[in-house]
Amino acid sequence: MKLDFDTDKGIGTRATLGAIVLATDETLEPEFARMMAGEGLALYHSRIPMVPSIQPETLAEMEADLPASARLLPSSLQFDVIGYGCTSASTVIGSDRVAAAIQSVFPTAQVTDPMAAIIAACQSLGAKRLGFITPYIPSVSDRLRNKLSDAGFDITGLGSFEEGDDRVVARITPASISAAALHIAAQSPCDAIVISCTNLRCLSVIPAIEHQLGLPVISSNQALAWHMLRLAGVDEVQPQFGRLFETKLAI
């Protein structure tokens, strides 16, 4: 017996979002699941090849794989925003080139990445002086610091775990991240703490760090999720994810 059925507009009645996640990333998807759980939000993931070693050369190689990874997202959907989940690679490749690669597959989608999102977050919060934390080796950290400086921010304190293996980065404890934030904030006055890398497990400790320091804390995953939601027109306040999620996107 053939059964009758109706169709509707699908899950993403408010926003359809896509994320391209590194093959080595263990953190972005669980943290995104918490931040993008609203009614009418549809979030889809794809993966992109990445070796565990975080070097400028390995980061740059991902540009060629971006279109193929974007094609693994459902082609039947009209994506509002697609985010590329790598702070260091988006800095090395460049946000414009990341967007061009993804829009070669989904031309109508808005595209963002963690570095573009961090810059938008700092601008929206009115933060100019930044305490900056990374897990990277110095040659990668320097590129990110220079990118933020070129965007008009003053890096008042910088510290890194100097770990080149992404598998180890995913195992750095939230307590270590909290201690690093307090240490960097003590170096020099700043308007916000920025914690770079989508594989660092920051989301659960952001509110406590903000409470201790009296400053906003911006992490790669938090900024990327916030930027994707705001670009899609989703403006709900979610203070459990930090001050940034109480903030509208500055135009």
PDB file of N, CA and C in Angstrom, residues 143-226:
ATOM      1  N   ARG A 143      51.921  34.731  12.962  1.00  0.00           N
ATOM      2  CA  ARG A 143      51.044  35.107  11.849  1.00  0.00           C
ATOM      3  C   ARG A 143      49.695  35.611  12.358  1.00  0.00           C
ATOM      4  N   LEU A 144      49.164  34.938  13.363  1.00  0.00           N
ATOM      5  CA  LEU A 144      47.877  35.356  13.913  1.00  0.00           C
ATOM      6  C   LEU A 144      47.994  36.697  14.630  1.00  0.00           C
ATOM      7  N   ARG A 145      49.065  36.863  15.390  1.00  0.00           N
ATOM      8  CA  ARG A 145      49.272  38.145  16.073  1.00  0.00           C
ATOM      9  C   ARG A 145      49.373  39.272  15.046  1.00  0.00           C
ATOM     10  N   ASN A 146      50.126  39.055  13.973  1.00  0.00           N
ATOM     11  CA  ASN A 146      50.276  40.081  12.943  1.00  0.00           C
ATOM     12  C   ASN A 146      48.955  40.383  12.256  1.00  0.00           C
ATOM     13  N   LYS A 147      48.134  39.351  12.058  1.00  0.00           N
ATOM     14  CA  LYS A 147      46.825  39.564  11.432  1.00  0.00           C
ATOM     15  C   LYS A 147      45.948  40.452  12.304  1.00  0.00           C
ATOM     16  N   LEU A 148      45.937  40.200  13.600  1.00  0.00           N
ATOM     17  CA  LEU A 148      45.149  41.025  14.509  1.00  0.00           C
ATOM     18  C   LEU A 148      45.709  42.438  14.597  1.00  0.00           C
ATOM     19  N   SER A 149      47.014  42.559  14.599  1.00  0.00           N
ATOM     20  CA  SER A 149      47.630  43.893  14.619  1.00  0.00           C
ATOM     21  C   SER A 149      47.283  44.666  13.358  1.00  0.00           C
ATOM     22  N   ASP A 150      47.337  43.988  12.202  1.00  0.00           N
ATOM     23  CA  ASP A 150      46.994  44.646  10.938  1.00  0.00           C
ATOM     24  C   ASP A 150      45.531  45.066  10.910  1.00  0.00           C
ATOM     25  N   ALA A 151      44.682  44.375  11.680  1.00  0.00           N
ATOM     26  CA  ALA A 151      43.257  44.719  11.748  1.00  0.00           C
ATOM     27  C   ALA A 151      42.985  45.861  12.717  1.00  0.00           C
ATOM     28  N   GLY A 152      44.047  46.368  13.357  1.00  0.00           N
ATOM     29  CA  GLY A 152      43.896  47.546  14.208  1.00  0.00           C
ATOM     30  C   GLY A 152      43.859  47.274  15.696  1.00  0.00           C
ATOM     31  N   PHE A 153      44.188  46.048  16.109  1.00  0.00           N
ATOM     32  CA  PHE A 153      44.152  45.706  17.527  1.00  0.00           C
ATOM     33  C   PHE A 153      45.562  45.758  18.127  1.00  0.00           C
ATOM     34  N   ASP A 154      45.609  46.059  19.403  1.00  0.00           N
ATOM     35  CA  ASP A 154      46.862  46.114  20.146  1.00  0.00           C
ATOM     36  C   ASP A 154      46.978  44.851  20.986  1.00  0.00           C
ATOM     37  N   ILE A 155      47.976  44.016  20.698  1.00  0.00           N
ATOM     38  CA  ILE A 155      48.184  42.780  21.459  1.00  0.00           C
ATOM     39  C   ILE A 155      49.021  43.125  22.684  1.00  0.00           C
ATOM     40  N   THR A 156      48.365  43.198  23.836  1.00  0.00           N
ATOM     41  CA  THR A 156      49.047  43.650  25.054  1.00  0.00           C
ATOM     42  C   THR A 156      49.735  42.510  25.797  1.00  0.00           C
ATOM     43  N   GLY A 157      49.324  41.281  25.514  1.00  0.00           N
ATOM     44  CA  GLY A 157      49.943  40.108  26.128  1.00  0.00           C
ATOM     45  C   GLY A 157      49.752  38.918  25.219  1.00  0.00           C
ATOM     46  N   LEU A 158      50.783  38.088  25.092  1.00  0.00           N
ATOM     47  CA  LEU A 158      50.716  36.921  24.211  1.00  0.00           C
ATOM     48  C   LEU A 158      51.353  35.739  24.915  1.00  0.00           C
ATOM     49  N   GLY A 159      50.656  34.618  24.898  1.00  0.00           N
ATOM     50  CA  GLY A 159      51.207  33.382  25.433  1.00  0.00           C
ATOM     51  C   GLY A 159      50.747  32.215  24.599  1.00  0.00           C
ATOM     52  N   SER A 160      51.580  31.174  24.503  1.00  0.00           N
ATOM     53  CA  SER A 160      51.248  29.999  23.704  1.00  0.00           C
ATOM     54  C   SER A 160      51.665  28.728  24.436  1.00  0.00           C
ATOM     55  N   PHE A 161      50.885  27.675  24.218  1.00  0.00           N
ATOM     56  CA  PHE A 161      51.265  26.357  24.723  1.00  0.00           C
ATOM     57  C   PHE A 161      52.355  25.725  23.857  1.00  0.00           C
ATOM     58  N   GLU A 162      52.585  26.300  22.667  1.00  0.00           N
ATOM     59  CA  GLU A 162      53.642  25.874  21.732  1.00  0.00           C
ATOM     60  C   GLU A 162      53.588  24.369  21.454  1.00  0.00           C
ATOM     61  N   GLU A 163      52.388  23.910  21.095  1.00  0.00           N
ATOM     62  CA  GLU A 163      52.177  22.496  20.774  1.00  0.00           C
ATOM     63  C   GLU A 163      51.851  22.367  19.290  1.00  0.00           C
ATOM     64  N   GLY A 164      52.659  21.589  18.575  1.00  0.00           N
ATOM     65  CA  GLY A 164      52.485  21.459  17.138  1.00  0.00           C
ATOM     66  C   GLY A 164      51.639  20.300  16.684  1.00  0.00           C
ATOM     67  N   ASP A 165      51.167  19.459  17.619  1.00  0.00           N
ATOM     68  CA  ASP A 165      50.373  18.290  17.271  1.00  0.00           C
ATOM     69  C   ASP A 165      48.919  18.550  17.659  1.00  0.00           C
ATOM     70  N   ASP A 166      48.040  18.577  16.671  1.00  0.00           N
ATOM     71  CA  ASP A 166      46.640  18.915  16.923  1.00  0.00           C
ATOM     72  C   ASP A 166      45.958  17.895  17.836  1.00  0.00           C
ATOM     73  N   ARG A 167      46.433  16.660  17.824  1.00  0.00           N
ATOM     74  CA  ARG A 167      45.860  15.637  18.699  1.00  0.00           C
ATOM     75  C   ARG A 167      46.145  15.945  20.170  1.00  0.00           C
ATOM     76  N   VAL A 168      47.296  16.539  20.427  1.00  0.00           N
ATOM     77  CA  VAL A 168      47.643  16.930  21.796  1.00  0.00           C
ATOM     78  C   VAL A 168      46.876  18.183  22.202  1.00  0.00           C
ATOM     79  N   VAL A 169      46.706  19.105  21.255  1.00  0.00           N
ATOM     80  CA  VAL A 169      45.956  20.334  21.541  1.00  0.00           C
ATOM     81  C   VAL A 169      44.560  20.006  22.066  1.00  0.00           C
ATOM     82  N   ALA A 170      43.932  19.000  21.476  1.00  0.00           N
ATOM     83  CA  ALA A 170      42.582  18.611  21.901  1.00  0.00           C
ATOM     84  C   ALA A 170      42.549  18.059  23.318  1.00  0.00           C
ATOM     85  N   ARG A 171      43.709  17.704  23.866  1.00  0.00           N
ATOM     86  CA  ARG A 171      43.781  17.147  25.217  1.00  0.00           C
ATOM     87  C   ARG A 171      44.225  18.175  26.265  1.00  0.00           C
ATOM     88  N   ILE A 172      44.517  19.393  25.842  1.00  0.00           N
ATOM     89  CA  ILE A 172      44.857  20.444  26.813  1.00  0.00           C
ATOM     90  C   ILE A 172      43.627  20.707  27.674  1.00  0.00           C
ATOM     91  N   THR A 173      43.796  20.677  28.982  1.00  0.00           N
ATOM     92  CA  THR A 173      42.634  20.727  29.867  1.00  0.00           C
ATOM     93  C   THR A 173      42.028  22.125  29.935  1.00  0.00           C
ATOM     94  N   PRO A 174      40.713  22.207  30.148  1.00  0.00           N
ATOM     95  CA  PRO A 174      40.095  23.516  30.375  1.00  0.00           C
ATOM     96  C   PRO A 174      40.722  24.267  31.543  1.00  0.00           C
ATOM     97  N   ALA A 175      41.167  23.547  32.577  1.00  0.00           N
ATOM     98  CA  ALA A 175      41.830  24.214  33.708  1.00  0.00           C
ATOM     99  C   ALA A 175      43.119  24.895  33.262  1.00  0.00           C
ATOM    100  N   SER A 176      43.858  24.276  32.366  1.00  0.00           N
ATOM    101  CA  SER A 176      45.077  24.894  31.847  1.00  0.00           C
ATOM    102  C   SER A 176      44.752  26.150  31.046  1.00  0.00           C
ATOM    103  N   ILE A 177      43.669  26.096  30.290  1.00  0.00           N
ATOM    104  CA  ILE A 177      43.243  27.260  29.503  1.00  0.00           C
ATOM    105  C   ILE A 177      42.849  28.404  30.439  1.00  0.00           C
ATOM    106  N   SER A 178      42.122  28.095  31.497  1.00  0.00           N
ATOM    107  CA  SER A 178      41.734  29.122  32.471  1.00  0.00           C
ATOM    108  C   SER A 178      42.960  29.759  33.115  1.00  0.00           C
ATOM    109  N   ALA A 179      43.917  28.936  33.523  1.00  0.00           N
ATOM    110  CA  ALA A 179      45.128  29.464  34.154  1.00  0.00           C
ATOM    111  C   ALA A 179      45.903  30.344  33.186  1.00  0.00           C
ATOM    112  N   ALA A 180      45.954  29.944  31.920  1.00  0.00           N
ATOM    113  CA  ALA A 180      46.649  30.751  30.914  1.00  0.00           C
ATOM    114  C   ALA A 180      45.976  32.110  30.740  1.00  0.00           C
ATOM    115  N   ALA A 181      44.637  32.122  30.728  1.00  0.00           N
ATOM    116  CA  ALA A 181      43.916  33.392  30.571  1.00  0.00           C
ATOM    117  C   ALA A 181      44.204  34.333  31.725  1.00  0.00           C
ATOM    118  N   LEU A 182      44.226  33.818  32.933  1.00  0.00           N
ATOM    119  CA  LEU A 182      44.523  34.661  34.100  1.00  0.00           C
ATOM    120  C   LEU A 182      45.949  35.181  34.033  1.00  0.00           C
ATOM    121  N   HIS A 183      46.866  34.344  33.583  1.00  0.00           N
ATOM    122  CA  HIS A 183      48.274  34.755  33.484  1.00  0.00           C
ATOM    123  C   HIS A 183      48.449  35.855  32.447  1.00  0.00           C
ATOM    124  N   ILE A 184      47.827  35.700  31.274  1.00  0.00           N
ATOM    125  CA  ILE A 184      47.970  36.699  30.215  1.00  0.00           C
ATOM    126  C   ILE A 184      47.305  38.005  30.618  1.00  0.00           C
ATOM    127  N   ALA A 185      46.162  37.927  31.268  1.00  0.00           N
ATOM    128  CA  ALA A 185      45.468  39.146  31.696  1.00  0.00           C
ATOM    129  C   ALA A 185      46.302  39.930  32.703  1.00  0.00           C
ATOM    130  N   ALA A 186      47.127  39.239  33.476  1.00  0.00           N
ATOM    131  CA  ALA A 186      47.959  39.907  34.479  1.00  0.00           C
ATOM    132  C   ALA A 186      49.177  40.588  33.871  1.00  0.00           C
ATOM    133  N   GLN A 187      49.508  40.293  32.617  1.00  0.00           N
ATOM    134  CA  GLN A 187      50.697  40.868  31.996  1.00  0.00           C
ATOM    135  C   GLN A 187      50.549  42.372  31.771  1.00  0.00           C
ATOM    136  N   SER A 188      49.362  42.766  31.299  1.00  0.00           N
ATOM    137  CA  SER A 188      49.140  44.168  30.931  1.00  0.00           C
ATOM    138  C   SER A 188      47.640  44.388  30.801  1.00  0.00           C
ATOM    139  N   PRO A 189      47.136  45.604  31.061  1.00  0.00           N
ATOM    140  CA  PRO A 189      45.692  45.844  30.922  1.00  0.00           C
ATOM    141  C   PRO A 189      45.201  45.536  29.508  1.00  0.00           C
ATOM    142  N   CYS A 190      44.032  44.913  29.405  1.00  0.00           N
ATOM    143  CA  CYS A 190      43.461  44.602  28.103  1.00  0.00           C
ATOM    144  C   CYS A 190      41.943  44.728  28.188  1.00  0.00           C
ATOM    145  N   ASP A 191      41.304  44.793  27.014  1.00  0.00           N
ATOM    146  CA  ASP A 191      39.849  44.919  26.928  1.00  0.00           C
ATOM    147  C   ASP A 191      39.157  43.572  26.785  1.00  0.00           C
ATOM    148  N   ALA A 192      39.887  42.557  26.342  1.00  0.00           N
ATOM    149  CA  ALA A 192      39.313  41.225  26.140  1.00  0.00           C
ATOM    150  C   ALA A 192      40.451  40.218  26.050  1.00  0.00           C
ATOM    151  N   ILE A 193      40.119  38.962  26.339  1.00  0.00           N
ATOM    152  CA  ILE A 193      41.039  37.845  26.150  1.00  0.00           C
ATOM    153  C   ILE A 193      40.568  37.048  24.935  1.00  0.00           C
ATOM    154  N   VAL A 194      41.485  36.802  24.007  1.00  0.00           N
ATOM    155  CA  VAL A 194      41.188  36.001  22.819  1.00  0.00           C
ATOM    156  C   VAL A 194      41.957  34.689  22.928  1.00  0.00           C
ATOM    157  N   ILE A 195      41.236  33.574  22.796  1.00  0.00           N
ATOM    158  CA  ILE A 195      41.840  32.246  22.871  1.00  0.00           C
ATOM    159  C   ILE A 195      41.641  31.571  21.518  1.00  0.00           C
ATOM    160  N   SER A 196      42.731  31.375  20.806  1.00  0.00           N
ATOM    161  CA  SER A 196      42.678  30.894  19.431  1.00  0.00           C
ATOM    162  C   SER A 196      42.791  29.379  19.363  1.00  0.00           C
ATOM    163  N   CYS A 197      42.087  28.789  18.414  1.00  0.00           N
ATOM    164  CA  CYS A 197      42.140  27.376  18.014  1.00  0.00           C
ATOM    165  C   CYS A 197      40.815  26.687  18.304  1.00  0.00           C
ATOM    166  N   THR A 198      40.237  26.106  17.267  1.00  0.00           N
ATOM    167  CA  THR A 198      38.953  25.421  17.396  1.00  0.00           C
ATOM    168  C   THR A 198      39.067  24.098  18.154  1.00  0.00           C
ATOM    169  N   ASN A 199      40.283  23.597  18.365  1.00  0.00           N
ATOM    170  CA  ASN A 199      40.454  22.323  19.068  1.00  0.00           C
ATOM    171  C   ASN A 199      40.667  22.511  20.570  1.00  0.00           C
ATOM    172  N   LEU A 200      40.807  23.752  21.041  1.00  0.00           N
ATOM    173  CA  LEU A 200      40.905  24.006  22.474  1.00  0.00           C
ATOM    174  C   LEU A 200      39.509  24.001  23.090  1.00  0.00           C
ATOM    175  N   ARG A 201      39.374  23.334  24.225  1.00  0.00           N
ATOM    176  CA  ARG A 201      38.071  23.165  24.882  1.00  0.00           C
ATOM    177  C   ARG A 201      37.811  24.348  25.827  1.00  0.00           C
ATOM    178  N   CYS A 202      37.290  25.407  25.254  1.00  0.00           N
ATOM    179  CA  CYS A 202      37.139  26.668  25.993  1.00  0.00           C
ATOM    180  C   CYS A 202      35.726  26.928  26.505  1.00  0.00           C
ATOM    181  N   LEU A 203      34.723  26.413  25.828  1.00  0.00           N
ATOM    182  CA  LEU A 203      33.360  26.901  26.040  1.00  0.00           C
ATOM    183  C   LEU A 203      32.910  26.758  27.488  1.00  0.00           C
ATOM    184  N   SER A 204      33.265  25.669  28.122  1.00  0.00           N
ATOM    185  CA  SER A 204      32.773  25.419  29.476  1.00  0.00           C
ATOM    186  C   SER A 204      33.377  26.343  30.518  1.00  0.00           C
ATOM    187  N   VAL A 205      34.536  26.957  30.212  1.00  0.00           N
ATOM    188  CA  VAL A 205      35.217  27.791  31.217  1.00  0.00           C
ATOM    189  C   VAL A 205      35.120  29.286  30.918  1.00  0.00           C
ATOM    190  N   ILE A 206      34.539  29.658  29.796  1.00  0.00           N
ATOM    191  CA  ILE A 206      34.459  31.083  29.450  1.00  0.00           C
ATOM    192  C   ILE A 206      33.718  31.893  30.514  1.00  0.00           C
ATOM    193  N   PRO A 207      32.531  31.483  30.978  1.00  0.00           N
ATOM    194  CA  PRO A 207      31.841  32.314  31.981  1.00  0.00           C
ATOM    195  C   PRO A 207      32.649  32.515  33.258  1.00  0.00           C
ATOM    196  N   ALA A 208      33.328  31.474  33.731  1.00  0.00           N
ATOM    197  CA  ALA A 208      34.113  31.591  34.963  1.00  0.00           C
ATOM    198  C   ALA A 208      35.302  32.527  34.776  1.00  0.00           C
ATOM    199  N   ILE A 209      35.971  32.444  33.627  1.00  0.00           N
ATOM    200  CA  ILE A 209      37.094  33.351  33.364  1.00  0.00           C
ATOM    201  C   ILE A 209      36.599  34.794  33.313  1.00  0.00           C
ATOM    202  N   GLU A 210      35.484  35.007  32.627  1.00  0.00           N
ATOM    203  CA  GLU A 210      34.925  36.364  32.550  1.00  0.00           C
ATOM    204  C   GLU A 210      34.573  36.887  33.936  1.00  0.00           C
ATOM    205  N   HIS A 211      34.027  36.040  34.779  1.00  0.00           N
ATOM    206  CA  HIS A 211      33.657  36.460  36.129  1.00  0.00           C
ATOM    207  C   HIS A 211      34.895  36.847  36.934  1.00  0.00           C
ATOM    208  N   GLN A 212      35.972  36.076  36.796  1.00  0.00           N
ATOM    209  CA  GLN A 212      37.189  36.353  37.549  1.00  0.00           C
ATOM    210  C   GLN A 212      37.881  37.622  37.070  1.00  0.00           C
ATOM    211  N   LEU A 213      37.890  37.827  35.769  1.00  0.00           N
ATOM    212  CA  LEU A 213      38.650  38.940  35.201  1.00  0.00           C
ATOM    213  C   LEU A 213      37.812  40.206  34.999  1.00  0.00           C
ATOM    214  N   GLY A 214      36.501  40.064  34.912  1.00  0.00           N
ATOM    215  CA  GLY A 214      35.676  41.214  34.571  1.00  0.00           C
ATOM    216  C   GLY A 214      35.862  41.663  33.136  1.00  0.00           C
ATOM    217  N   LEU A 215      36.254  40.726  32.269  1.00  0.00           N
ATOM    218  CA  LEU A 215      36.525  41.022  30.861  1.00  0.00           C
ATOM    219  C   LEU A 215      35.810  40.002  29.980  1.00  0.00           C
ATOM    220  N   PRO A 216      35.451  40.384  28.758  1.00  0.00           N
ATOM    221  CA  PRO A 216      34.941  39.385  27.824  1.00  0.00           C
ATOM    222  C   PRO A 216      36.047  38.434  27.374  1.00  0.00           C
ATOM    223  N   VAL A 217      35.679  37.187  27.163  1.00  0.00           N
ATOM    224  CA  VAL A 217      36.589  36.169  26.644  1.00  0.00           C
ATOM    225  C   VAL A 217      36.032  35.686  25.312  1.00  0.00           C
ATOM    226  N   ILE A 218      36.901  35.648  24.310  1.00  0.00           N
ATOM    227  CA  ILE A 218      36.503  35.266  22.955  1.00  0.00           C
ATOM    228  C   ILE A 218      37.322  34.052  22.557  1.00  0.00           C
ATOM    229  N   SER A 219      36.649  32.941  22.250  1.00  0.00           N
ATOM    230  CA  SER A 219      37.349  31.760  21.751  1.00  0.00           C
ATOM    231  C   SER A 219      37.005  31.543  20.283  1.00  0.00           C
ATOM    232  N   SER A 220      37.805  30.735  19.611  1.00  0.00           N
ATOM    233  CA  SER A 220      37.584  30.510  18.180  1.00  0.00           C
ATOM    234  C   SER A 220      36.211  29.917  17.895  1.00  0.00           C
ATOM    235  N   ASN A 221      35.848  28.845  18.606  1.00  0.00           N
ATOM    236  CA  ASN A 221      34.548  28.213  18.347  1.00  0.00           C
ATOM    237  C   ASN A 221      33.388  29.113  18.729  1.00  0.00           C
ATOM    238  N   GLN A 222      33.515  29.768  19.872  1.00  0.00           N
ATOM    239  CA  GLN A 222      32.459  30.664  20.332  1.00  0.00           C
ATOM    240  C   GLN A 222      32.256  31.807  19.341  1.00  0.00           C
ATOM    241  N   ALA A 223      33.365  32.425  18.893  1.00  0.00           N
ATOM    242  CA  ALA A 223      33.270  33.539  17.945  1.00  0.00           C
ATOM    243  C   ALA A 223      32.695  33.072  16.613  1.00  0.00           C
ATOM    244  N   LEU A 224      33.138  31.901  16.135  1.00  0.00           N
ATOM    245  CA  LEU A 224      32.647  31.418  14.847  1.00  0.00           C
ATOM    246  C   LEU A 224      31.156  31.116  14.912  1.00  0.00           C
ATOM    247  N   ALA A 225      30.709  30.431  15.966  1.00  0.00           N
ATOM    248  CA  ALA A 225      29.277  30.133  16.105  1.00  0.00           C
ATOM    249  C   ALA A 225      28.464  31.419  16.211  1.00  0.00           C
ATOM    250  N   TRP A 226      28.930  32.363  17.031  1.00  0.00           N
ATOM    251  CA  TRP A 226      28.242  33.654  17.189  1.00  0.00           C
ATOM    252  C   TRP A 226      28.150  34.374  15.847  1.00  0.00           C
TER     253      TRP A 226
END
